[in-house]
Short mmCIF file of C-alpha atoms in Angstrom, two decimals:
data_model
loop_
_atom_site.label_atom_id
_atom_site.label_comp_id
_atom_site.label_asym_id
_atom_site.label_seq_id
_atom_site.Cartn_x
_atom_site.Cartn_y
_atom_site.Cartn_z
CA MET A 1 1.91 59.82 2.47
CA THR A 2 3.68 62.72 4.18
CA LEU A 3 3.36 66.36 3.17
CA GLN A 4 6.43 68.51 2.89
CA GLN A 5 7.12 70.17 6.22
CA PRO A 6 5.74 73.74 6.14
CA ARG A 7 8.92 75.56 7.09
CA THR A 8 10.44 78.71 5.57
CA ALA A 9 13.95 80.09 5.84
CA GLU A 10 12.87 83.38 7.37
CA TYR A 11 10.15 83.51 9.98
CA GLY A 12 7.57 86.25 9.75
CA GLU A 13 7.50 86.40 5.93
CA PRO A 14 4.00 85.36 4.82
CA TYR A 15 3.76 82.71 2.13
CA GLY A 16 1.54 84.21 -0.59
CA THR A 17 -0.49 87.37 -0.21
CA ALA A 18 -4.13 86.34 0.16
CA THR A 19 -5.90 86.83 3.47
CA LEU A 20 -8.08 83.80 4.06
CA ARG A 21 -11.38 83.36 5.86
CA VAL A 22 -10.71 80.44 8.21
CA LEU A 23 -13.51 78.59 10.00
CA ILE A 24 -12.26 77.10 13.27
CA TRP A 25 -13.96 76.00 16.45
CA HIS A 26 -12.59 77.22 19.79
CA VAL A 27 -11.55 73.85 21.21
CA HIS A 28 -8.13 74.29 22.86
CA GLY A 29 -7.76 77.77 24.32
CA SER A 30 -3.97 78.04 24.49
CA TRP A 31 -3.37 76.58 21.03
CA THR A 32 -6.11 78.72 19.49
CA THR A 33 -4.65 81.81 21.14
CA SER A 34 -1.48 81.34 19.11
CA PHE A 35 -3.37 80.36 15.94
CA VAL A 36 -5.61 83.44 15.83
CA HIS A 37 -2.59 85.72 16.06
CA GLY A 38 -2.04 84.97 12.37
CA ARG A 39 -2.83 87.41 9.58
CA HIS A 40 -6.06 85.77 8.39
CA ARG A 41 -9.69 86.32 9.42
CA PHE A 42 -10.76 83.61 11.85
CA LEU A 43 -14.45 82.72 12.09
CA LEU A 44 -15.36 81.26 15.48
CA PRO A 45 -18.81 79.65 15.85
CA VAL A 46 -20.78 80.94 18.81
CA ASP A 47 -24.14 80.05 20.33
CA ALA A 48 -26.18 81.35 23.24
CA ASP A 49 -24.93 78.67 25.63
CA ARG A 50 -21.28 78.99 24.58
CA GLY A 51 -21.06 75.23 24.74
CA ALA A 52 -18.43 72.94 23.23
CA ASP A 53 -19.49 73.74 19.65
CA GLY A 54 -20.16 77.44 20.18
CA ARG A 55 -17.61 78.92 22.56
CA GLY A 56 -16.80 81.86 20.30
CA ARG A 57 -13.95 84.09 21.41
CA ALA A 58 -12.02 83.30 24.56
CA ARG A 59 -12.92 85.15 27.75
CA THR A 60 -9.66 84.66 29.67
CA TRP A 61 -7.13 85.08 26.83
CA ASP A 62 -6.23 88.18 24.86
CA TRP A 63 -7.28 87.58 21.23
CA PRO A 64 -6.88 90.03 18.33
CA ASP A 65 -9.79 91.62 16.47
CA ASN A 66 -9.38 89.39 13.39
CA ALA A 67 -10.86 86.53 15.48
CA VAL A 68 -14.60 87.13 15.03
CA GLU A 69 -17.66 85.31 16.29
CA VAL A 70 -20.24 83.95 13.85
CA THR A 71 -23.50 82.13 14.56
CA ALA A 72 -24.38 78.82 12.93
CA GLU A 73 -27.33 80.32 11.07
CA HIS A 74 -25.05 82.86 9.37
CA LEU A 75 -22.33 80.39 8.36
CA ALA A 76 -24.30 79.09 5.37
CA ASP A 77 -23.84 82.48 3.69
CA GLU A 78 -20.23 83.03 4.77
CA PRO A 79 -17.55 82.80 2.04
CA VAL A 80 -15.27 80.39 3.93
CA ASP A 81 -11.90 79.67 2.28
CA VAL A 82 -10.73 76.82 4.51
CA VAL A 83 -12.01 74.82 7.49
CA VAL A 84 -9.65 73.83 10.30
CA LEU A 85 -11.13 70.70 11.89
CA GLN A 86 -10.08 69.41 15.31
CA ARG A 87 -12.72 66.81 16.30
CA PRO A 88 -14.29 64.02 14.21
CA HIS A 89 -17.85 65.29 14.52
CA GLU A 90 -16.84 68.65 13.05
CA LEU A 91 -16.88 67.03 9.59
CA GLU A 92 -20.66 66.64 9.77
CA LEU A 93 -21.09 69.84 11.75
CA ALA A 94 -19.22 71.91 9.17
CA GLU A 95 -21.20 70.44 6.27
CA ARG A 96 -24.49 71.16 8.01
CA TRP A 97 -23.58 74.68 9.12
CA LEU A 98 -22.01 75.59 5.78
CA GLY A 99 -25.23 74.84 3.92
CA GLY A 100 -24.19 71.46 2.53
CA ARG A 101 -20.60 72.30 1.57
CA LYS A 102 -18.48 69.24 2.37
CA PRO A 103 -15.01 69.81 3.91
CA GLY A 104 -12.38 68.36 1.62
CA ARG A 105 -14.67 68.41 -1.43
CA ASP A 106 -16.53 71.73 -1.63
CA VAL A 107 -14.29 73.71 0.69
CA PRO A 108 -10.62 73.02 1.49
CA ALA A 109 -9.96 71.60 4.96
CA VAL A 110 -7.21 70.41 7.27
CA TYR A 111 -7.56 68.38 10.44
CA VAL A 112 -5.42 69.22 13.47
CA GLU A 113 -4.75 66.25 15.74
CA HIS A 114 -3.91 67.62 19.19
CA ASN A 115 -4.01 64.34 21.09
CA THR A 116 -2.03 61.18 21.54
CA PRO A 117 -3.85 57.99 20.46
CA ARG A 118 -5.93 56.10 23.01
CA GLY A 119 -6.63 52.41 23.53
CA GLY A 120 -4.36 49.93 21.74
CA VAL A 121 -1.86 52.66 21.00
CA PRO A 122 0.46 51.02 18.42
CA GLU A 123 -2.56 50.08 16.31
CA THR A 124 -4.85 53.08 16.91
CA ARG A 125 -6.21 54.19 13.55
CA HIS A 126 -7.02 57.86 13.06
CA PRO A 127 -10.63 58.81 12.20
CA LEU A 128 -9.36 60.36 8.95
CA ALA A 129 -7.12 57.41 8.03
CA ASP A 130 -9.35 56.34 5.12
CA ARG A 131 -9.47 59.80 3.53
CA SER A 132 -6.89 61.40 1.27
CA ASP A 133 -8.69 64.70 0.66
CA ILE A 134 -8.02 66.31 4.06
CA PRO A 135 -4.43 66.73 5.28
CA LEU A 136 -3.82 65.56 8.83
CA VAL A 137 -1.70 67.99 10.86
CA HIS A 138 -0.03 66.58 13.97
CA VAL A 139 1.24 68.95 16.65
CA THR A 140 4.23 66.75 17.56
CA HIS A 141 6.43 64.27 15.76
CA PHE A 142 5.54 61.76 18.47
CA ASN A 143 1.89 61.98 17.44
CA GLU A 144 2.68 61.50 13.77
CA LEU A 145 4.75 58.44 14.66
CA PHE A 146 2.20 56.79 16.95
CA TRP A 147 -1.06 57.43 15.09
CA ASP A 148 -1.93 55.09 12.21
CA SER A 149 -2.82 57.83 9.73
CA GLY A 150 -3.59 55.47 6.86
CA ARG A 151 -4.05 57.22 3.50
CA ALA A 152 -4.28 60.70 4.98
CA PRO A 153 -1.45 63.02 3.90
CA THR A 154 0.33 64.09 7.09
CA THR A 155 2.60 66.84 8.29
CA VAL A 156 3.77 68.23 11.63
CA VAL A 157 3.37 71.83 12.75
CA GLU A 158 4.93 72.07 16.18
CA HIS A 159 3.49 74.32 18.82
CA GLY A 160 4.11 78.01 18.92
CA VAL A 161 3.36 80.01 22.05
CA VAL A 162 2.77 83.73 22.48
CA ASP A 163 5.69 84.76 24.67
CA PRO A 164 4.43 85.89 28.11
CA GLY A 165 7.87 87.38 28.84
CA TYR A 166 10.45 86.52 31.47
CA ARG A 167 8.63 86.69 34.82
CA TYR A 168 10.48 84.22 37.00
CA THR A 169 11.17 85.12 40.61
CA GLY A 170 11.10 81.67 42.22
CA GLN A 171 10.47 83.35 45.55
CA ILE A 172 7.90 80.75 46.69
CA GLU A 173 9.63 77.51 47.65
CA ARG A 174 7.00 75.29 46.10
CA ALA A 175 6.58 73.53 42.76
CA GLY A 176 3.97 74.77 40.31
CA VAL A 177 1.85 72.23 38.42
CA VAL A 178 -0.74 72.96 35.70
CA ILE A 179 -3.35 70.28 34.95
CA ASN A 180 -6.86 70.75 33.61
CA GLU A 181 -9.45 68.36 35.07
CA PRO A 182 -6.92 66.30 37.04
CA LEU A 183 -9.51 64.13 38.80
CA ARG A 184 -11.37 63.15 35.65
CA ARG A 185 -8.20 62.47 33.65
CA GLY A 186 -6.41 60.65 36.46
CA ARG A 187 -3.44 58.55 35.37
CA ILE A 188 -3.26 60.25 31.97
CA THR A 189 -2.23 63.50 33.64
CA GLY A 190 -0.23 61.83 36.42
CA THR A 191 -2.66 63.00 39.09
CA ASP A 192 -2.01 59.81 41.04
CA LEU A 193 1.68 60.80 41.27
CA LEU A 194 1.03 64.07 43.09
CA PRO A 195 0.95 62.61 46.65
CA ASP A 196 4.45 61.16 46.20
CA PHE A 197 5.75 64.35 44.61
CA SER A 198 4.27 66.37 47.47
CA ARG A 199 6.61 64.55 49.86
CA ALA A 200 9.56 65.93 47.90
CA ALA A 201 8.17 69.44 47.54
CA ALA A 202 5.01 71.32 48.43
CA LEU A 203 2.86 71.70 45.32
CA ASP A 204 0.60 74.43 43.95
CA LEU A 205 -1.86 73.09 41.38
CA PHE A 206 -3.33 75.41 38.73
CA GLY A 207 -5.99 74.70 36.11
CA MET A 208 -9.64 73.98 35.47
CA GLY A 209 -11.40 71.55 37.78
CA VAL A 210 -8.61 71.50 40.37
CA ALA A 211 -10.53 72.73 43.43
CA GLY A 212 -11.40 69.27 44.70
CA ALA A 213 -8.01 67.70 44.09
CA PRO A 214 -6.42 68.21 47.55
CA ALA A 215 -9.34 66.61 49.39
CA SER A 216 -9.69 63.81 46.86
CA LEU A 217 -5.98 62.98 47.13
CA GLY A 218 -5.99 63.31 50.93
CA LEU A 219 -3.46 66.13 50.96
CA SER A 220 -3.37 69.11 53.29
CA PRO A 221 -2.95 72.67 51.96
CA GLU A 222 0.64 72.57 53.22
CA ARG A 223 1.34 69.79 50.70
CA LEU A 224 -1.07 70.72 47.87
CA ARG A 225 -2.88 73.99 47.23
CA ALA A 226 -5.36 74.42 44.35
CA TYR A 227 -5.90 77.56 42.27
CA GLU A 228 -9.03 77.24 40.16
CA ASP A 229 -9.01 78.53 36.55
CA LEU A 230 -7.06 81.78 36.90
CA PRO A 231 -7.06 84.26 34.01
CA GLN A 232 -4.02 83.67 31.82
CA GLN A 233 -2.12 86.80 32.83
CA ARG A 234 -2.52 86.09 36.52
CA LEU A 235 -1.72 82.42 36.02
CA HIS A 236 1.60 83.28 34.37
CA THR A 237 2.53 85.74 37.11
CA GLU A 238 1.61 83.34 39.92
CA LEU A 239 3.27 80.34 38.29
CA ALA A 240 6.54 82.25 37.83
CA ARG A 241 6.70 82.95 41.56
CA ARG A 242 7.14 79.21 42.24
CA ARG A 243 10.67 77.84 42.41
CA VAL A 244 10.22 75.08 39.80
CA TYR A 245 7.66 73.77 37.32
CA LEU A 246 6.62 70.11 37.57
CA HIS A 247 5.01 68.35 34.59
CA PRO A 248 3.80 64.92 35.77
CA LEU A 249 1.66 64.12 32.70
CA ARG A 250 2.02 60.57 31.39
CA TRP A 251 0.19 60.55 28.09
CA THR A 252 -0.59 63.88 26.49
CA SER A 253 0.69 65.32 23.27
CA LEU A 254 2.86 68.14 24.61
CA GLY A 255 1.29 70.36 27.24
CA LEU A 256 1.43 74.01 26.25
CA SER A 257 1.70 74.82 29.95
CA LEU A 258 5.16 73.22 29.88
CA ILE A 259 6.29 75.53 27.07
CA GLU A 260 4.71 78.53 28.80
CA ALA A 261 6.59 77.70 32.01
CA MET A 262 9.85 77.56 30.03
CA LEU A 263 9.12 80.94 28.44
CA LEU A 264 8.42 82.37 31.89
CA GLY A 265 11.97 81.37 32.81
CA MET A 266 11.16 78.42 35.09
CA PRO A 267 13.30 75.30 35.47
CA VAL A 268 11.15 72.37 34.35
CA LEU A 269 10.91 68.76 35.52
CA ALA A 270 8.86 66.26 33.54
CA LEU A 271 8.18 62.63 32.87
CA ALA A 272 10.13 61.65 29.76
CA THR A 273 7.03 60.46 27.94
CA THR A 274 5.55 61.45 24.57
CA GLU A 275 7.29 64.65 23.31
CA ALA A 276 8.49 66.12 26.63
CA SER A 277 12.02 64.74 26.41
CA GLU A 278 12.41 66.43 23.00
CA ALA A 279 11.26 69.76 24.39
CA ILE A 280 13.53 69.98 27.47
CA PRO A 281 17.28 70.30 26.89
CA PRO A 282 19.57 68.99 29.67
CA ASP A 283 20.52 72.45 30.92
CA ALA A 284 16.87 73.51 31.32
CA GLY A 285 15.77 70.88 33.83
CA LEU A 286 15.19 67.16 33.79
CA ALA A 287 13.03 64.74 31.80
CA THR A 288 13.15 61.15 33.00
CA THR A 289 10.92 58.15 33.56
CA ARG A 290 12.51 57.60 36.98
CA ALA A 291 10.22 59.26 39.50
CA GLY A 292 12.86 59.01 42.23
CA GLU A 293 15.24 61.18 40.20
CA LEU A 294 12.53 63.80 39.77
CA HIS A 295 11.92 63.73 43.54
CA ARG A 296 15.61 64.34 44.22
CA GLU A 297 15.83 67.11 41.64
CA LEU A 298 12.77 68.80 43.12
CA ARG A 299 14.38 68.90 46.55
CA ASP A 300 17.71 70.09 45.14
CA LEU A 301 16.20 72.96 43.14
CA LEU A 302 14.11 74.13 46.08
CA ASN A 303 17.33 74.39 48.08
CA ASP A 304 19.42 76.01 45.32
CA PRO A 305 17.64 79.11 43.95
CA ASP A 306 20.68 80.20 41.92
CA ARG A 307 20.81 76.93 40.00
CA ALA A 308 17.03 77.01 39.57
CA ALA A 309 17.23 80.49 38.03
CA GLU A 310 20.11 79.45 35.75
CA GLN A 311 18.17 76.44 34.47
CA GLY A 312 15.10 78.62 33.99
CA ARG A 313 17.03 81.02 31.76
CA ALA A 314 18.20 78.07 29.68
CA ALA A 315 14.62 76.80 29.46
CA ARG A 316 13.45 80.18 28.17
CA ARG A 317 16.15 80.30 25.50
CA ALA A 318 15.24 76.81 24.31
CA ALA A 319 11.52 77.58 24.13
CA GLN A 320 12.10 80.86 22.31
CA HIS A 321 14.17 79.02 19.71
CA ARG A 322 11.91 76.04 19.09
CA TYR A 323 8.39 77.21 19.97
CA SER A 324 8.35 80.74 18.61
CA VAL A 325 4.87 81.94 17.68
CA ASP A 326 6.38 83.57 14.57
CA ARG A 327 7.68 80.19 13.36
CA PHE A 328 4.32 78.57 14.19
CA LEU A 329 2.32 81.18 12.25
CA ASP A 330 4.75 81.05 9.34
CA ASP A 331 4.33 77.27 9.14
CA TRP A 332 0.56 77.54 9.28
CA ASP A 333 0.45 80.36 6.74
CA ARG A 334 2.34 78.25 4.22
CA LEU A 335 0.15 75.21 4.86
CA LEU A 336 -3.15 77.10 4.57
CA GLN A 337 -2.03 78.79 1.37
CA GLU A 338 -0.98 75.41 -0.02
CA VAL A 339 -4.30 73.67 0.66
CA THR A 340 -6.35 76.59 -0.74
CA ARG A 341 -4.22 77.12 -3.83
#
């Protein structure tokens, strides 16, 4: 069963008039940054440790005032209109913290699937596959295709990214790469490919848990430099100073860092896996499964700053058209109003 795609003719026109109280855990910082820019009131669980189930508001992103922190002990009395689930255990967590109200029965809910399936991929069954009371929202069409969603009604709401603005200078003749926890995630994020790519171009690696990557991969600072968990504004500025953006990830949904790099005005090179080949038009860079072609294109763009800048402008236009935060919020507004109607 597939839900009608939540798309309107004119972006920025809210569907319905009600402002909803939306319970959502802070799981994925970049995605949540776009989501909380909507017109609703977003309730973000927080605890003293600010652990995985109680991060509250982001510390390194700029979030609006309608994203408010709420403790677990106060949620039982909160008049929540809809729960946005993102992890399987949040079903039980929400019921417990909402004083026994079950998502999908006592309070409307949707489940956002950010990730590609793991394990035996063609046969991977989604945790909500046996339920028909909670719509399953995939962030890419690739995800919807590859997950076995069973009886769950499904739809796709593609990413939307708050535009950081055109910042590209390309003055540093190195390739920028953004990977969170590259050592732990290994082949999934293409970390094992970095030594070969570093022979085609010097690399600058940004993200969380990147500090130990050069030593672990046996690369000198001349070949790979690591920049640990920069604030978002500084990350965007520093990334845009690099000549080209490299996206070596093998098996992730669609990295928001790729879209952000395009919006910054960077030419982008990526493995043509999952949704990346859909996101990158031919004039914006290159998406291919042939690593040798990416190596050659890296070298060529480093040596041709004019062509790099031209491709970066094309990348920005493409991202503005497809991954507008206004379109994203419009899609989500229609979907949330539909499930709470």
